[in-house]
Short mmCIF file of C-alpha atoms and ligand atoms in Angstrom, two decimals:
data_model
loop_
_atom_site.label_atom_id
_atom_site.label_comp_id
_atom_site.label_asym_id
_atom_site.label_seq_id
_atom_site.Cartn_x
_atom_site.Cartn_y
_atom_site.Cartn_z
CA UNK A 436 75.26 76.23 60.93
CA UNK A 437 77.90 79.15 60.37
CA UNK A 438 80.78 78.66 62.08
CA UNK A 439 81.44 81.70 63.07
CA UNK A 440 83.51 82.60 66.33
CA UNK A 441 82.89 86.02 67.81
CA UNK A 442 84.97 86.99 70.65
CA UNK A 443 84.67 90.54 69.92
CA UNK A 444 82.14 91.20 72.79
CA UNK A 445 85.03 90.21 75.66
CA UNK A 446 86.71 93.76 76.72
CA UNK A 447 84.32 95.94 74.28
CA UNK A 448 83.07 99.24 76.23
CA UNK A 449 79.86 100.25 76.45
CA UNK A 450 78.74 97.02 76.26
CA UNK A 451 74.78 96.17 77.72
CA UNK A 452 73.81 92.73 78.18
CA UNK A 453 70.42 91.83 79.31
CA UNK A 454 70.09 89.06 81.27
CA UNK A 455 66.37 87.65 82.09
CA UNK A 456 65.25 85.31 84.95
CA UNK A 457 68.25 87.03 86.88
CA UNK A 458 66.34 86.86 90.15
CA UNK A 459 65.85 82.92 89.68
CA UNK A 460 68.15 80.09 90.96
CA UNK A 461 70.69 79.73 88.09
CA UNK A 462 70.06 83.53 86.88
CA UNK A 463 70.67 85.34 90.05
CA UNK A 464 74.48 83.75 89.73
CA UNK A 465 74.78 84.27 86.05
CA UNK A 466 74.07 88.43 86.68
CA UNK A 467 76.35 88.12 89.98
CA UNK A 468 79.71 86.68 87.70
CA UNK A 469 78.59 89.10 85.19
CA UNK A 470 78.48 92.00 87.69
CA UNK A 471 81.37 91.21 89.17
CA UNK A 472 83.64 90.07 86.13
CA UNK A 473 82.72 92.47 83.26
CA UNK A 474 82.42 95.91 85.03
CA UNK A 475 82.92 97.35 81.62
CA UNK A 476 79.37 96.27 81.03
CA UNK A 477 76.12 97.28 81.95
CA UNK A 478 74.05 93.91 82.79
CA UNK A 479 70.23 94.79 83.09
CA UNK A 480 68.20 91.92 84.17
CA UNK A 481 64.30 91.40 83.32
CA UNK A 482 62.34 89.01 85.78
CA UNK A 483 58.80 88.94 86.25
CA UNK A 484 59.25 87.98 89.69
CA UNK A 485 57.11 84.97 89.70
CA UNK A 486 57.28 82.97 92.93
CA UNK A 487 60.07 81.26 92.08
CA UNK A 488 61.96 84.69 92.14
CA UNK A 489 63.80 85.84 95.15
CA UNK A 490 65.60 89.75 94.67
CA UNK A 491 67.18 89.37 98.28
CA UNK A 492 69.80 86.67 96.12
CA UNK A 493 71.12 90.07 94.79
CA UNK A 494 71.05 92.28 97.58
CA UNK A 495 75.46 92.24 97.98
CA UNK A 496 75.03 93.31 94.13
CA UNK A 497 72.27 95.63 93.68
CA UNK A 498 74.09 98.87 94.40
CA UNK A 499 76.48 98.35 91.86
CA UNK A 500 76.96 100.91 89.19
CA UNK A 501 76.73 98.37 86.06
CA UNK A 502 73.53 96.73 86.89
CA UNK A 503 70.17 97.57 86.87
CA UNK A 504 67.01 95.64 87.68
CA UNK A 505 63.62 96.14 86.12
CA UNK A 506 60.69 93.95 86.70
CA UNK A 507 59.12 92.69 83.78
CA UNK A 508 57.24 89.88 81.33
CA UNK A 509 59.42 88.86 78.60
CA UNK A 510 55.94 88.10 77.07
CA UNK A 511 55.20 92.00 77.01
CA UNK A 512 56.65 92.80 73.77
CA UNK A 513 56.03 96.97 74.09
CA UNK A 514 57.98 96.79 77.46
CA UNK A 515 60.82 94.44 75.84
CA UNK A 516 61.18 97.03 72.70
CA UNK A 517 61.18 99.97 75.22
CA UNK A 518 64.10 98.11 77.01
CA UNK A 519 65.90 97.68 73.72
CA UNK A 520 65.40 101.03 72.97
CA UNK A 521 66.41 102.83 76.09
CA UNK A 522 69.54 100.71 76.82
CA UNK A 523 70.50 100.04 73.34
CA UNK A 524 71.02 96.41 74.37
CA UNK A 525 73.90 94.46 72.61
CA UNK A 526 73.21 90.60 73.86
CA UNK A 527 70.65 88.61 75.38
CA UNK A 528 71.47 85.86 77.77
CA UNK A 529 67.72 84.55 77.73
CA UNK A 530 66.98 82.29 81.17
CA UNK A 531 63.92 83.51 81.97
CA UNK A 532 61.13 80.22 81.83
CA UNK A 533 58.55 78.09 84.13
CA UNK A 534 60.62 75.84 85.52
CA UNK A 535 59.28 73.24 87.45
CA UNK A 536 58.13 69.88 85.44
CA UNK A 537 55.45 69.14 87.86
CA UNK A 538 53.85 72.41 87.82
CA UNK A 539 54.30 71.72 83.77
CA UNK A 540 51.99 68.66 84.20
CA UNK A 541 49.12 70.57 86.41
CA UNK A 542 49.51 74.28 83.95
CA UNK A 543 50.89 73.60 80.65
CA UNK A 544 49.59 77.15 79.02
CA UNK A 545 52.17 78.99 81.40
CA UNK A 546 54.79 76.83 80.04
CA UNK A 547 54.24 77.79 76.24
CA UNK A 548 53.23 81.44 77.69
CA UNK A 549 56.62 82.09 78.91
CA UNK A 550 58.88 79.44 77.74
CA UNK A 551 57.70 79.48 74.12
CA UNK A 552 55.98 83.52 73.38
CA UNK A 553 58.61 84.97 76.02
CA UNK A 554 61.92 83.17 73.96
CA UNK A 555 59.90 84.66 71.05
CA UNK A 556 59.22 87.90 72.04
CA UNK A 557 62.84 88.47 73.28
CA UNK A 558 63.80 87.05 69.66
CA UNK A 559 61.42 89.30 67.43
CA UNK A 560 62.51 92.19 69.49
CA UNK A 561 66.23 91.72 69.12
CA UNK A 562 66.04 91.36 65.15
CA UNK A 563 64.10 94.09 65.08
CA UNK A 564 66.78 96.42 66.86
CA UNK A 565 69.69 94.88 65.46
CA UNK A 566 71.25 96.01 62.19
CA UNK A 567 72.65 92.71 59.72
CA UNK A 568 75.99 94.72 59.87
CA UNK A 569 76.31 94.91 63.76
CA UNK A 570 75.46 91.26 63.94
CA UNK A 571 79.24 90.51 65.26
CA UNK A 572 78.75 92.93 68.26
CA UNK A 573 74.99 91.32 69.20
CA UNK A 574 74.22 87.64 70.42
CA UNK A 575 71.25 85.78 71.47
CA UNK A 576 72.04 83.30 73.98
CA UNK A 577 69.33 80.74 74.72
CA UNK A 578 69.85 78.93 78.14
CA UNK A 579 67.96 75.27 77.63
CA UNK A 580 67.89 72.02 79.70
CA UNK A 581 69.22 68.91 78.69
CA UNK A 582 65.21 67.47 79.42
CA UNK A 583 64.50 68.72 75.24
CA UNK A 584 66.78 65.51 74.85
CA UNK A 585 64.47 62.68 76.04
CA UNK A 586 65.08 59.70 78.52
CA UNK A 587 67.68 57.52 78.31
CA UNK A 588 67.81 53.92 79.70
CA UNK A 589 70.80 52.61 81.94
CA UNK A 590 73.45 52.16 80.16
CA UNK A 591 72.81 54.24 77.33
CA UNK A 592 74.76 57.12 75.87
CA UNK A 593 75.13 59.99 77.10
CA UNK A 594 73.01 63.16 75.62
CA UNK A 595 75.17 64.84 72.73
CA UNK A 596 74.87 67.73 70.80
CA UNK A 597 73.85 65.91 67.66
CA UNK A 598 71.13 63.82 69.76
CA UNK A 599 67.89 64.82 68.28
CA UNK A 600 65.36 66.29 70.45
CA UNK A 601 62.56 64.18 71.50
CA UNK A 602 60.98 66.17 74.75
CA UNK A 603 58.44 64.12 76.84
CA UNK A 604 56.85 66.95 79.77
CA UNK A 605 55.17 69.74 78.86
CA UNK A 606 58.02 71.73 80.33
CA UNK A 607 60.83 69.97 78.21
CA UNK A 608 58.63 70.53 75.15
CA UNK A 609 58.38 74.36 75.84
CA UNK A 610 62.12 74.71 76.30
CA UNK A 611 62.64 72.76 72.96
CA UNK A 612 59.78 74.82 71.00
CA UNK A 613 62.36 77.77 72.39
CA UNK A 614 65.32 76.43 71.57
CA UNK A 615 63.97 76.00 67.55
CA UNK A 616 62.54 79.13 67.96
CA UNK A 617 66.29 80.33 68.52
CA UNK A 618 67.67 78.13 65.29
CA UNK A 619 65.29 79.14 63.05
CA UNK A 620 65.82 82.81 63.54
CA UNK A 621 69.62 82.60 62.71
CA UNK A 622 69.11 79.84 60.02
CA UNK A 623 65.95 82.09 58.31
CA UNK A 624 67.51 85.77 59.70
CA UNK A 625 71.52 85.31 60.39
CA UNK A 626 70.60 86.43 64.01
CA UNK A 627 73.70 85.31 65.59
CA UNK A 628 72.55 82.61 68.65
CA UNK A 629 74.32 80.01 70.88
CA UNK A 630 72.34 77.62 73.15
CA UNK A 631 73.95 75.24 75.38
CA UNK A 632 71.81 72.50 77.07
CA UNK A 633 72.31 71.59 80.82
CA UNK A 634 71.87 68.62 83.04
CA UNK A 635 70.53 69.51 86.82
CA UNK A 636 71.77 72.58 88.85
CA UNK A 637 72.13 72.65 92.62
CA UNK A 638 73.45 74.95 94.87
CA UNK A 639 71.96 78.27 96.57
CA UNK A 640 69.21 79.97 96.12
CA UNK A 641 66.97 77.30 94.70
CA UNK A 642 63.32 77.41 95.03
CA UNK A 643 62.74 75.07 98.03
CA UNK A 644 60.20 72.77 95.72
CA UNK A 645 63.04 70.91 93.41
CA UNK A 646 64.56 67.57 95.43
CA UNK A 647 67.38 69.07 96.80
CA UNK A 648 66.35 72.23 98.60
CA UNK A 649 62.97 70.26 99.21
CA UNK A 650 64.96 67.33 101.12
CA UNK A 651 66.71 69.59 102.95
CA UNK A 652 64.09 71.76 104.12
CA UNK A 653 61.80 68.57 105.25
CA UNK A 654 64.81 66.91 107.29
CA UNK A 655 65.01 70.06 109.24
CA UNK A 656 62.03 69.85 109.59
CA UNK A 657 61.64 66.52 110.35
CA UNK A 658 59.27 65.96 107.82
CA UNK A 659 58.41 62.89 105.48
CA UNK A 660 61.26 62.63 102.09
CA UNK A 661 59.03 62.41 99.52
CA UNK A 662 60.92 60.18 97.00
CA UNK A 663 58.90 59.29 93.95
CA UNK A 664 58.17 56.26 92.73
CA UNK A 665 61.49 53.96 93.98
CA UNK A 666 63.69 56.40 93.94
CA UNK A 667 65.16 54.99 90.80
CA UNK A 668 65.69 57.92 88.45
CA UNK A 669 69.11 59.13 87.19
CA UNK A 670 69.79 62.39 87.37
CA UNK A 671 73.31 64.37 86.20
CA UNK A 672 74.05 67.21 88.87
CA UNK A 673 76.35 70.22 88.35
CA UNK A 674 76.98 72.87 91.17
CA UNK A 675 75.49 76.02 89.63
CA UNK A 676 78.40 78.32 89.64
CA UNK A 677 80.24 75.52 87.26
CA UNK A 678 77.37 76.21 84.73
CA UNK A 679 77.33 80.09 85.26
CA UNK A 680 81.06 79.93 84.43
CA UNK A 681 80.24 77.65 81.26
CA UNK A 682 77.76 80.03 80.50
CA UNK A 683 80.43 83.08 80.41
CA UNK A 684 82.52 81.15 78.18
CA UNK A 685 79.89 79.94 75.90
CA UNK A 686 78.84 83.63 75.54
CA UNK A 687 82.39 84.96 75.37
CA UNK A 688 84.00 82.04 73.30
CA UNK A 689 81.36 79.53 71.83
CA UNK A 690 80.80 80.23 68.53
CA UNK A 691 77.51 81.24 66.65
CA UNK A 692 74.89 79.11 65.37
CA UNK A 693 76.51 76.16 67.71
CA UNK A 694 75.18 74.38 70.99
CA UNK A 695 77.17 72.99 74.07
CA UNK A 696 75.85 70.11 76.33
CA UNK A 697 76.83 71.44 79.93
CA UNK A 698 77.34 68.42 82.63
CA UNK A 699 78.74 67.15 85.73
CA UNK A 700 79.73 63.64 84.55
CA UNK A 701 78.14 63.01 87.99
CA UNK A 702 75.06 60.29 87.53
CA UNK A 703 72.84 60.12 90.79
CA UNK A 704 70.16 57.93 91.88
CA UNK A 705 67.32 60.03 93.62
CA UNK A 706 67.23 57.60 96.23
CA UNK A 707 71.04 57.28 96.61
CA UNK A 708 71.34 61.19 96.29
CA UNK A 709 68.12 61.44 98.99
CA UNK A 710 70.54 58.96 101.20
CA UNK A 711 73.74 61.27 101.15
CA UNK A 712 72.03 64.43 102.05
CA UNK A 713 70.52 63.13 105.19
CA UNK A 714 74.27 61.92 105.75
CA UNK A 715 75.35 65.57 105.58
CA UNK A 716 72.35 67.33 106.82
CA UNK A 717 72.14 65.13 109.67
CA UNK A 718 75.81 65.72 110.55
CA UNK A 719 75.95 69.63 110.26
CA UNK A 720 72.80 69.19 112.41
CA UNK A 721 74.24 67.63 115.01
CA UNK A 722 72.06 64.66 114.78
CA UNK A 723 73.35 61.11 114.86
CA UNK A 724 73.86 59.69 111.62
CA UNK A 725 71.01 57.87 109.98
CA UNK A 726 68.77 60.20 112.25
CA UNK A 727 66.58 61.06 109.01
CA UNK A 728 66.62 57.65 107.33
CA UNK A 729 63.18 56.77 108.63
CA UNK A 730 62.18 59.95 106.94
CA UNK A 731 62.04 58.64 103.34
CA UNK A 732 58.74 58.50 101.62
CA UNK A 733 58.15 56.69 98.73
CA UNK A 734 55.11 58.58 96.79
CA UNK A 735 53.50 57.92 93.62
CA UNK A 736 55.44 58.64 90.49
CA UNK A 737 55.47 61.71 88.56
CA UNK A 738 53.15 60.85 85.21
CA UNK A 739 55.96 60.08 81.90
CA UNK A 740 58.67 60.76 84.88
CA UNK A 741 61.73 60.04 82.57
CA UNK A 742 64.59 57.08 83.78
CA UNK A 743 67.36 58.73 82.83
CA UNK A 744 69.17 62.03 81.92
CA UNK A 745 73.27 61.88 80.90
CA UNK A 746 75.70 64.70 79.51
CA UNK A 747 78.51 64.36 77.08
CA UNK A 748 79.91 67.66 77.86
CA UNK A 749 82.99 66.57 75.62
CA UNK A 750 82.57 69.84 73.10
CA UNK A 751 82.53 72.54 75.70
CA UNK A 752 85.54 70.81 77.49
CA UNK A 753 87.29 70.57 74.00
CA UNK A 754 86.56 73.30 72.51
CA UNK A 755 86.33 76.29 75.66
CA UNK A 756 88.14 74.81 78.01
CA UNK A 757 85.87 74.44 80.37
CA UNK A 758 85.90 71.80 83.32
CA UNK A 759 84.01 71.91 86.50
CA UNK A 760 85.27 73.01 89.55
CA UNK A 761 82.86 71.55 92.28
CA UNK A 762 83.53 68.12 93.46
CA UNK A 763 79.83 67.01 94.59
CA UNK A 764 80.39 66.56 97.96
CA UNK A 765 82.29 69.80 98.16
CA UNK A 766 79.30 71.22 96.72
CA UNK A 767 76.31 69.36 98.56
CA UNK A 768 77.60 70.62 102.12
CA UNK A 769 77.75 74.25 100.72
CA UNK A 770 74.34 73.86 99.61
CA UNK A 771 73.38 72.20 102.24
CA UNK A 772 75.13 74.99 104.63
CA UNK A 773 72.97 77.31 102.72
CA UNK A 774 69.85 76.33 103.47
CA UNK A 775 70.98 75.73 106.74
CA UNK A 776 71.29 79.67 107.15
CA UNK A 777 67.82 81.13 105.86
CA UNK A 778 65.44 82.06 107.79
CA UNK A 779 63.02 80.22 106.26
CA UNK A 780 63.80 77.01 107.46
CA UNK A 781 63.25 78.35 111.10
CA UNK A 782 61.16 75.48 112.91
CA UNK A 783 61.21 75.83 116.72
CA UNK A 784 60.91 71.80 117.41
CA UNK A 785 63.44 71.36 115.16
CA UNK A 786 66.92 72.80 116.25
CA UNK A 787 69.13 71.21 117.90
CA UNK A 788 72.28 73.19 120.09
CA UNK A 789 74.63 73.52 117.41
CA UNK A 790 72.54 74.46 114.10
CA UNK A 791 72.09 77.85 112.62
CA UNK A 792 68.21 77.85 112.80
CA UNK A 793 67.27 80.06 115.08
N1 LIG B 901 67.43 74.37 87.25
C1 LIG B 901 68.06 73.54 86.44
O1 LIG B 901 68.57 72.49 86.86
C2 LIG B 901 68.22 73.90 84.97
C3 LIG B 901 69.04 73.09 84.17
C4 LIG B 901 69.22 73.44 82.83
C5 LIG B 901 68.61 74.56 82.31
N2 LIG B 901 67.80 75.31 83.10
C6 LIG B 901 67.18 76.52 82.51
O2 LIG B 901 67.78 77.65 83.13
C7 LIG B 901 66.83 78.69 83.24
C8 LIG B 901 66.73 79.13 84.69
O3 LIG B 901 66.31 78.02 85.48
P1 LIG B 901 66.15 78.17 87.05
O4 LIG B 901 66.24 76.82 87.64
O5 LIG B 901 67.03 79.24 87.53
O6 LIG B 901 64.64 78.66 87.14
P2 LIG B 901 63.88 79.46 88.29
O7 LIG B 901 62.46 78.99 88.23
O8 LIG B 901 64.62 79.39 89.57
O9 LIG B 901 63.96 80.98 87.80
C9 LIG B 901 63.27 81.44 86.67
C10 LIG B 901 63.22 82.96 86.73
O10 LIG B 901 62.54 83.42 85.56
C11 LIG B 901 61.58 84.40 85.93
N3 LIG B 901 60.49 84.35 84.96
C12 LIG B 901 59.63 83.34 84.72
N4 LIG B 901 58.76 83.66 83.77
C13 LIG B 901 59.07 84.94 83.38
C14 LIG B 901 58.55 85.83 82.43
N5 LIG B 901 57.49 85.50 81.67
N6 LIG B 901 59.14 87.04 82.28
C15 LIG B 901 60.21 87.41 83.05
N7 LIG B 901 60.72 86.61 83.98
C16 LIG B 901 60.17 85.37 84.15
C17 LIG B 901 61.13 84.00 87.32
O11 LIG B 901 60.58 85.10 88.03
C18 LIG B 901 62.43 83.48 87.93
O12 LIG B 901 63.15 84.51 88.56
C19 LIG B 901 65.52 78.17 82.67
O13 LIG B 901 65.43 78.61 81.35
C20 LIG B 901 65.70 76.65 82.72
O14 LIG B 901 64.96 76.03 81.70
C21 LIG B 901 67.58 75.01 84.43
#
């Protein structure tokens, strides 16, 4: 791959970025820090609003005069040229995607729809609009999972950038028919593209059907933990704003044609993870500790659920400088304060005198 660093886009006026899935979990904080950090810019984000969408995660931004919203399928390739056209759009910070492995296993066909057609629709439409000679003012950046990687056993090595991809759910294998999707058009075009590969995001604004929000939600509730299988599975977490920060500096400072592994360093059990959020839920509850224990559920396991997922995030830290911020705890009882405060966890047999559930 070229190594080619282009830092030209930091500070350039009349810049426009579009960013798609920005009303999503990790997207909604990716257009905030963009919003917020690079007023010089105009940041359009494209979602579909599909139900895993939420605009009222934007609401404190919305107003601003550098962004603008406009619902849309990255699959509709008329309405993603129009877009081009009418906002002359310089780089693509591509997030938009099905998300959810288990609704991968029950609807494969929306996976490739969006995952695989939408990442190629966004790509045909941005060599079409960009000229060879502008390439150092453009970029494609491809936001992937570090699931394209495989499973690893305990005691394994960590995921790097070299591992090759071996996906195993129908979701993983949509993100990585994406992500070659994204090399092949800058090894057969020279479009300039970075991707950078994540481990598991937590924090606000998450649908409430991943583990965390989901645990949460049901403790409140006082509702059976649904842990599958025995809880056994190793999962990397990293708070979300650390990877929308790794995500600016990839796009400002990574350099094209490369990838980045993004991780916590911060291996979980579900079952130990399950254990330490009833510790904190149950506390900023008000509830005695261990109150929720009795909760867990052990359910049947999700079909080819992978053992193990690990980031070397050694490039990113080496290279850009980047280091996380969060400490995990620090991070759980934000989340778990966040959830705490929507509405939508309202459950009138639930509250006790000092939560924030009314
Ligand atoms: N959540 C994680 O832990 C994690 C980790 C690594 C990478 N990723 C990747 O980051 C990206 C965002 O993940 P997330 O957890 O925020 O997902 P999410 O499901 O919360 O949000 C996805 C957003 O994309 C939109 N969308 C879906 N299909 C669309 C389409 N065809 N056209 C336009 N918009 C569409 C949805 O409306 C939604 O707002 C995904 O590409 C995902 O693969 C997620």
């Amino acid at each position: 791959m070229k190594d080619n660093k282009n830092n030209i886009l930091k500070g350039s006026g009349n810049f426009t970025v579009l960013i798609t899935g920005g009303c999503g979990f990790i997207g909604s904080h990716v257009v905030r820090r963009f919003v917020k950090q690079y007023p010089q810019y105009l940041v359009i984000n494209v979602d579909k609003l599909t139900y895993a969408a939420n605009p009222e995660y934007l609401r404190d931004i919305d107003r601003e005069p550098n962004y603008r919203f406009i619902q849309a399928d990255v699959c509709d390739h008329a309405k993603m040229e129009e877009i081009f056209r009418q906002y002359s759009i310089d780089a693509v910070i591509h997030l938009a995607a099905e998300s959810h492995v288990d609704r991968s296993i029950t609807d494969p066909f929306a996976f490739a729809r969006s995952n695989v057609m939408g990442t190629l629709t966004l790509l045909q439409t941005a060599k079409t609009h960009w000229k060879k000679e502008d390439y150092h003012r453009h970029l494609f950046y491809q936001v992937s999972t570090d699931e394209v990687y495989g499973q690893l056993n305990p005691g394994e090595e960590p995921f790097r950038e070299t591992t090759p991809y071996d996906p195993r759910s129908p979701y993983s294998a949509s993100k990585a028919s994406a992500d070659h999707f994204v090399r092949a058009f800058h090894h057969t075009y020279g479009l300039p593209v970075r991707i950078s590969n994540c481990s598991n995001n937590y924090g606000p604004c998450q649908y409430p059907e991943k583990l965390i929000p989901v645990i949460i939600h049901n403790i409140v509730n006082r509702k059976p933990l649904p842990v599958y299988g025995k809880g056994e599975n190793i999962r990397d977490w990293l708070y979300v704003e650390d990877h929308a920060r790794a995500i600016d500096l990839v796009f400002h400072e990574g350099r094209d044609g490369e990838t980045y592994n993004i991780g916590g360093n911060n291996e979980w059990q579900n079952i130990e993870l399950v254990r330490l959020l009833i510790e904190i839920t149950d506390r900023l509850l008000d509830r005695p500790a261990g109150d929720s224990l009795p909760l867990i559920s052990f359910v049947t396991d999700r079909p080819g659920h992978d053992l193990r997922y690990a980031i070397d995030a050694a490039k990113i830290k080496t290279e850009l400088g980047w280091q996380q911020e969060m400490s995990f705890r620090q991070g759980l009882e934000k989340t778990v304060a966040w959830y705490l405060d929507q509405e939508n966890l309202r459950d009138a047999s639930a509250p006790s005198p000092k939560t924030k559930i009314v």
